[in-house]
Short mmCIF file of C-alpha atoms and ligand atoms in Angstrom, two decimals:
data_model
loop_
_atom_site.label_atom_id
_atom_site.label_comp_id
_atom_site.label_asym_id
_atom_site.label_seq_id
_atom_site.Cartn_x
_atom_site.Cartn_y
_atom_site.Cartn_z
CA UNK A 203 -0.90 -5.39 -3.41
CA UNK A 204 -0.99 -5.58 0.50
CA UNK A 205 2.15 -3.68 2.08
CA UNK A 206 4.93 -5.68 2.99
CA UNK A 207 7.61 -2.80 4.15
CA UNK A 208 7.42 0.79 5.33
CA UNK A 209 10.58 2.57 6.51
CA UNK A 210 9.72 5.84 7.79
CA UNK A 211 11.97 8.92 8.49
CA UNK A 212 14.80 6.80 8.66
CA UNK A 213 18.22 8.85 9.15
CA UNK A 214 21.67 7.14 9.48
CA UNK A 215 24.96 9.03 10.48
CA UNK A 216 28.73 7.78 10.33
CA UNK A 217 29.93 10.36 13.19
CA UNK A 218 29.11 14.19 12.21
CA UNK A 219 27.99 12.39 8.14
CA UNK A 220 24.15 12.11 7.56
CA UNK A 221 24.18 9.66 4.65
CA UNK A 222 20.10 8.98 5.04
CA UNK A 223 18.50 12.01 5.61
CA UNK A 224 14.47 11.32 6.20
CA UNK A 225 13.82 8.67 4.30
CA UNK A 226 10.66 6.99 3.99
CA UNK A 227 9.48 4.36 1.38
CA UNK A 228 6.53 1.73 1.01
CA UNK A 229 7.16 -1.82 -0.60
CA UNK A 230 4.45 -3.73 -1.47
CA UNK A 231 4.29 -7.58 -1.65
CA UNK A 232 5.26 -8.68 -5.02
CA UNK A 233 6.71 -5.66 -6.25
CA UNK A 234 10.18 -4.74 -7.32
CA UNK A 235 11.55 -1.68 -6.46
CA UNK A 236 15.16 -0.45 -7.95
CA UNK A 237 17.57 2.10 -6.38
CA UNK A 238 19.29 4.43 -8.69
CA UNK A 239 21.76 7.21 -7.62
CA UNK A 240 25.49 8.26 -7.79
CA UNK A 241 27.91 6.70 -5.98
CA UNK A 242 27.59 7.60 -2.24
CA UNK A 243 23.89 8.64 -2.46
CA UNK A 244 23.47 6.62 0.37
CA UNK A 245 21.39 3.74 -1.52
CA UNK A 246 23.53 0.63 0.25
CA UNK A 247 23.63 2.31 3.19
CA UNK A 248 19.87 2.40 3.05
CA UNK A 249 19.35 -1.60 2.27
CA UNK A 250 22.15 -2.10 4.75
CA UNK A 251 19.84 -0.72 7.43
CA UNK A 252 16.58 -2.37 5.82
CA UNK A 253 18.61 -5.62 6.90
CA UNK A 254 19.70 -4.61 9.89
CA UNK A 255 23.49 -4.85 8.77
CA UNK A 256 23.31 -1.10 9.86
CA UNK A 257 21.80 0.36 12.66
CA UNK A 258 19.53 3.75 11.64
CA UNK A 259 20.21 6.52 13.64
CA UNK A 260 16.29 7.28 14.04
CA UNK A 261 13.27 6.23 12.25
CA UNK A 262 11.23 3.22 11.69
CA UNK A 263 10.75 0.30 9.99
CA UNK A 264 7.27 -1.68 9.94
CA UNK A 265 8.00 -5.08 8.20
CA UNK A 266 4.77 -6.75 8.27
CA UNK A 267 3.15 -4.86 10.32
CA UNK A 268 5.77 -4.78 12.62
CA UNK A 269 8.32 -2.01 14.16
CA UNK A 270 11.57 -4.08 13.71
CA UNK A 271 13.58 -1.26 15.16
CA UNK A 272 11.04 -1.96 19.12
CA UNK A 273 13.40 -4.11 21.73
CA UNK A 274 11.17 -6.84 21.47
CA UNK A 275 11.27 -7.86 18.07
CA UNK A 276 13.72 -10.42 17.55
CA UNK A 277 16.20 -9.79 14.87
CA UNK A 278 16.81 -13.22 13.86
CA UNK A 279 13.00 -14.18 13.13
CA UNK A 280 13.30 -11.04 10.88
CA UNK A 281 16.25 -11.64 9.31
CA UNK A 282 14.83 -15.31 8.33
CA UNK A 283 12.03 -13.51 6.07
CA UNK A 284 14.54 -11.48 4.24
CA UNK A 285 17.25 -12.47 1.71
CA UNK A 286 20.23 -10.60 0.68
CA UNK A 287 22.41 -10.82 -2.58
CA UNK A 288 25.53 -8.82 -2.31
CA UNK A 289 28.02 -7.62 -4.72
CA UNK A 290 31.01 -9.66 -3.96
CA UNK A 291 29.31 -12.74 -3.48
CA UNK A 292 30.16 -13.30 0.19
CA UNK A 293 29.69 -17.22 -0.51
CA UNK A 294 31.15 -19.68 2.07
CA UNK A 295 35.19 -20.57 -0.08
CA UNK A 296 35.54 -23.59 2.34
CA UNK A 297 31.92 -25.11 1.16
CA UNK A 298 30.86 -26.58 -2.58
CA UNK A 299 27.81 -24.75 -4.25
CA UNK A 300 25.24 -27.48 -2.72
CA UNK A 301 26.60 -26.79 0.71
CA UNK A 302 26.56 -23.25 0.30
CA UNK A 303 22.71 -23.59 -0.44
CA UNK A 304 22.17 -25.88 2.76
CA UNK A 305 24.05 -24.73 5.33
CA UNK A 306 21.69 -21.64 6.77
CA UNK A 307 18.97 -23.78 5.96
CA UNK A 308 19.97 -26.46 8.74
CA UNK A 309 21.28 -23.37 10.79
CA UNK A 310 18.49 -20.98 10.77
CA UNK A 311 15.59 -22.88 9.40
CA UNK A 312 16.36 -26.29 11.14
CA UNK A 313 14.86 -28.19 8.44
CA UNK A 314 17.18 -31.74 7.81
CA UNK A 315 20.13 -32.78 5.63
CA UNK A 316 17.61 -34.40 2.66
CA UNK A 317 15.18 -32.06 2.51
CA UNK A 318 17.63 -28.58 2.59
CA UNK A 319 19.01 -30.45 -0.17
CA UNK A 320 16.93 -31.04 -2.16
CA UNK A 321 15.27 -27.56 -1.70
CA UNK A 322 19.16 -26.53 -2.63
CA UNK A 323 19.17 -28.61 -5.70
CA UNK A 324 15.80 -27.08 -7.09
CA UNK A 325 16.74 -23.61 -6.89
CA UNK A 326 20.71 -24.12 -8.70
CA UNK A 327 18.61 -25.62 -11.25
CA UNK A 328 16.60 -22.69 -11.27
CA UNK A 329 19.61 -20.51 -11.69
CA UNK A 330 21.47 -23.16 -14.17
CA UNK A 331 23.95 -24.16 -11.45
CA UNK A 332 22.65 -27.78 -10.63
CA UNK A 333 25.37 -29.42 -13.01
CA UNK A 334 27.99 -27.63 -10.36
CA UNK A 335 26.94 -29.31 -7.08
CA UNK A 336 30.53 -30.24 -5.68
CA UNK A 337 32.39 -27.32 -7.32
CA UNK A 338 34.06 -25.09 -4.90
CA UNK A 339 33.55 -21.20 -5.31
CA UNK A 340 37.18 -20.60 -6.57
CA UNK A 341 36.16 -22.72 -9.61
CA UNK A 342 33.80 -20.11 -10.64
CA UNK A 343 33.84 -17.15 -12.72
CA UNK A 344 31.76 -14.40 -11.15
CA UNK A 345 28.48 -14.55 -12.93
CA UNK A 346 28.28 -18.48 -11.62
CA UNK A 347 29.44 -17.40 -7.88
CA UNK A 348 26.37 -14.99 -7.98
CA UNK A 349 23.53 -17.26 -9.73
CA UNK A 350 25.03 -19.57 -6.14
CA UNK A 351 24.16 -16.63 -3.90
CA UNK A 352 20.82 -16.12 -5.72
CA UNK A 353 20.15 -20.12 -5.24
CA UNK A 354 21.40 -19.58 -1.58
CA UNK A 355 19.16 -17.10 -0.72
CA UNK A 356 16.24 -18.45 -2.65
CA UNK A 357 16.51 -21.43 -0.71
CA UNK A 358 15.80 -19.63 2.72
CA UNK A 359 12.41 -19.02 1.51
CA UNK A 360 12.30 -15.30 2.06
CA UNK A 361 9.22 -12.72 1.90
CA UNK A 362 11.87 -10.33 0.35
CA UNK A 363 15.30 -10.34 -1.80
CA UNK A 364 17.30 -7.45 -1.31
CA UNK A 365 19.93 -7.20 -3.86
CA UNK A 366 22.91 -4.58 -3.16
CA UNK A 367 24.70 -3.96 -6.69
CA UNK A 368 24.54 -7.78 -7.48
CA UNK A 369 26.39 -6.95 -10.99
CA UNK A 370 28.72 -4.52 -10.29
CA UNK A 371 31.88 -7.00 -9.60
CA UNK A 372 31.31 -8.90 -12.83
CA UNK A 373 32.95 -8.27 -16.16
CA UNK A 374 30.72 -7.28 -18.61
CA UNK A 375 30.25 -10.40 -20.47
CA UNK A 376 28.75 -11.96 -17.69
CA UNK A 377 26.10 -9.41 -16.64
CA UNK A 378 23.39 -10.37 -18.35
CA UNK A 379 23.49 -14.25 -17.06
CA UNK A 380 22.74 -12.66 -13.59
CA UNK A 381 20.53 -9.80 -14.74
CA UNK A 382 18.21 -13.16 -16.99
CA UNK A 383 17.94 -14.66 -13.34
CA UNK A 384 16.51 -11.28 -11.64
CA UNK A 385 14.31 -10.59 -14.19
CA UNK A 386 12.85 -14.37 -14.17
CA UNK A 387 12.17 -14.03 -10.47
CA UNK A 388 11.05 -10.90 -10.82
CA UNK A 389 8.48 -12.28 -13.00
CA UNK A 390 7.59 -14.64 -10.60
CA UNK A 391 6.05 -12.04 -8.15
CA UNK A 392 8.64 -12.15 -5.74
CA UNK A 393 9.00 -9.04 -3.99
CA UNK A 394 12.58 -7.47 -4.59
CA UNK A 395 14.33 -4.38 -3.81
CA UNK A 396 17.49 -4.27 -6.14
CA UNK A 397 20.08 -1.66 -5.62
CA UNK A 398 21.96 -1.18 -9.58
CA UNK A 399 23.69 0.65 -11.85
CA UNK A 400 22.04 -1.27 -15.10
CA UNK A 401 19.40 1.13 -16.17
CA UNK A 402 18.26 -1.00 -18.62
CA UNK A 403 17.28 -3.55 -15.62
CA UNK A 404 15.71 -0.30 -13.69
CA UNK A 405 14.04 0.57 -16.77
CA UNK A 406 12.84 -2.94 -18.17
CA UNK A 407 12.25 -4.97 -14.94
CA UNK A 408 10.94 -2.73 -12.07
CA UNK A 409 7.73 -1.51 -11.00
CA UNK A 410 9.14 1.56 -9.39
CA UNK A 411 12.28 3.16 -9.60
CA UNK A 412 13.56 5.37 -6.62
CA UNK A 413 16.25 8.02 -7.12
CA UNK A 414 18.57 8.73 -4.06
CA UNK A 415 20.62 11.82 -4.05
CA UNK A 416 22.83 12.66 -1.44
CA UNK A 417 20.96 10.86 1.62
CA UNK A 418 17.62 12.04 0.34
CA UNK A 419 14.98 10.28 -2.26
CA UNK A 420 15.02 12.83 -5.03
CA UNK A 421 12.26 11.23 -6.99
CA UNK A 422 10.30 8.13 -7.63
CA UNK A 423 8.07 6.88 -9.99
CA UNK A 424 7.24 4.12 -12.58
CA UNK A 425 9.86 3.78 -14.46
CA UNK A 426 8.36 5.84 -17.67
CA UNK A 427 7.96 8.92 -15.15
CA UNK A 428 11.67 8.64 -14.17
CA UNK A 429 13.54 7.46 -17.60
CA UNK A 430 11.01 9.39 -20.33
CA UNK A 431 9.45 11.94 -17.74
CA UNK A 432 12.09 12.73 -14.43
CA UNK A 433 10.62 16.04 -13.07
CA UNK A 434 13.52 16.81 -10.93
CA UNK A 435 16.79 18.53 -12.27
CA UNK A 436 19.26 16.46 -10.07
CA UNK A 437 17.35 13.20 -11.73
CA UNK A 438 17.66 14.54 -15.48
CA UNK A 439 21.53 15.50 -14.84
CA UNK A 440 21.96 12.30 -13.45
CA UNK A 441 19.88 9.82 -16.36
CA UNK A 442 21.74 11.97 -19.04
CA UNK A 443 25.31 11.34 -17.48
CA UNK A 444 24.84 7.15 -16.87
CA UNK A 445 22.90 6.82 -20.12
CA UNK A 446 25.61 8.44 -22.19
CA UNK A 447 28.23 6.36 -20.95
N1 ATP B 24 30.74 2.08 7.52
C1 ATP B 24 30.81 3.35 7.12
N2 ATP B 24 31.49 4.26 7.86
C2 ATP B 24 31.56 5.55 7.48
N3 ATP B 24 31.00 6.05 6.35
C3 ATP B 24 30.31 5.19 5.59
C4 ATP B 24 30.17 3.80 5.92
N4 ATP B 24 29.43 3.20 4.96
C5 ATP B 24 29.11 4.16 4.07
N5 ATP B 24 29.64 5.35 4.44
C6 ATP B 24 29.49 6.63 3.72
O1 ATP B 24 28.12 6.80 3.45
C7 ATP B 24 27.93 7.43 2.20
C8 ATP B 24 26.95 6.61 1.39
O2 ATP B 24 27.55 5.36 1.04
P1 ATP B 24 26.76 4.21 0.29
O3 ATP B 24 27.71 3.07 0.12
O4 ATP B 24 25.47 3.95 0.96
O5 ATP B 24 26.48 4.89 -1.11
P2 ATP B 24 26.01 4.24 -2.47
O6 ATP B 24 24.99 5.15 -3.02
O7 ATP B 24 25.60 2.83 -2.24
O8 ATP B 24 27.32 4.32 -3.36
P3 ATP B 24 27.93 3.28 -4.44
O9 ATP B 24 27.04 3.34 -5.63
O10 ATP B 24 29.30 3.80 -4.70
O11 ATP B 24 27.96 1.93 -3.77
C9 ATP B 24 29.29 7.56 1.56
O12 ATP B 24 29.75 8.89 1.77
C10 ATP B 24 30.15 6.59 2.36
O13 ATP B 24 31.47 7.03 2.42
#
């Protein structure tokens, strides 16, 4: 697998608080990477800065062979080759679901009306949502708001999804009808970097799984070296204290 992403020594502060502390990774096209850690390990913060949301303090990262961090590289070519699915959904209230799916296609992509539709159309029916064209977001439960933001994104044709706790603001009950979605297009070779609390996705769906601890990554590995095998402490204490729960 040729290398699509390399952040190296990347470092972000909030004032006098280093939340990423040296962190460098490699994600390769077509693989899917999960971020595991306790809450405030910095994992957002890191795919917040992958995306540019955030700006790192210091460090670098190559997308494509490319420093996006250099003054020359424009930020909105990159952000066209990534997508992002977020954990409250952040879809457009005012817009229905097919709207939602075309907009930043005739924004960013310029492609027209018929053809961003019907790009839209293919990928709600590839997250079950095509018999809710004209619904509105309020007349969704949660699990159907985020299979939207999945179709969304899909529909910007990205290199990359990055996925920051895309389950954590559902009720239980409607999990697994998001985490049936990631795991198709995971199986579909599209590269993914999926920050979660669902070990069972970590475990069952990824190719690697990366364990931040305060700022740092503790350990990573395939997922049998981290769930049957973790050689750190801080990962053991951690797996044994989420998978009792
Ligand atoms: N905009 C911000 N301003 C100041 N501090 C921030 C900001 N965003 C995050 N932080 C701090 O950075 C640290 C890491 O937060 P982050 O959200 O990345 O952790 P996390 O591992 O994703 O946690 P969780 O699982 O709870 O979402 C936390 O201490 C948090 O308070």
């Amino acid at each position: 697998m040729s290398q699509l992403l390399s952040i190296e020594h990347l470092r972000k502060s909030y004032g006098q608080n280093e939340v990423l502390k040296d962190v460098s990774l490699e994600v390769s096209a077509g693989e899917v990477v999960t971020i595991i850690g306790s809450s405030g390990s910095g994992k957002s913060t890191l795919l917040r800065c992958i995306n540019l949301l955030e700006k790192p303090t210091a460090g670098k990262i190559i997308f494509a062979g490319k420093n996006i961090l250099e003054k020359n590289y424009s930020l909105p070519n990159y952000r066209t080759h990534l997508g992002m699915v977020f954990q409250q959904f952040n879809l457009f209230e005012n817009h229905d679901v097919l709207m939602n799916c075309v907009v930043g296609q005739l924004k960013v992509l310029h492609r027209t009306k018929e053809e961003a539709s019907t790009i839209a159309r293919k990928n709600l029916e590839r997250v079950g949502m095509d018999r809710f064209l004209h619904a509105k977001p309020s007349q969704l439960s949660g699990g159907q708001k985020q299979r939207v933001a999945i179709a969304r994104a899909l529909s910007m044709d990205p290199d990359m999804l990055l996925f920051d706790e895309p389950t954590s603001a559902l009720d239980p009950e409607m999990v697994g009808e998001v985490l049936k979605i990631m795991k198709e297009l995971a199986q579909t070779g599209l590269t993914m970097v999926v920050v979660t609390h669902e070990m069972t996705f970590a475990r069952d769906v990824s190719d690697r799984v990366i364990f931040m601890d305060r700022g740092v990554i503790a350990e990573e590995g395939t997922p049998e070296q981290i769930f049957q095998s973790p050689k750190e402490a801080r990962t053991k204490t951690f797996l044994k204290r989420i998978l009792e729960n």
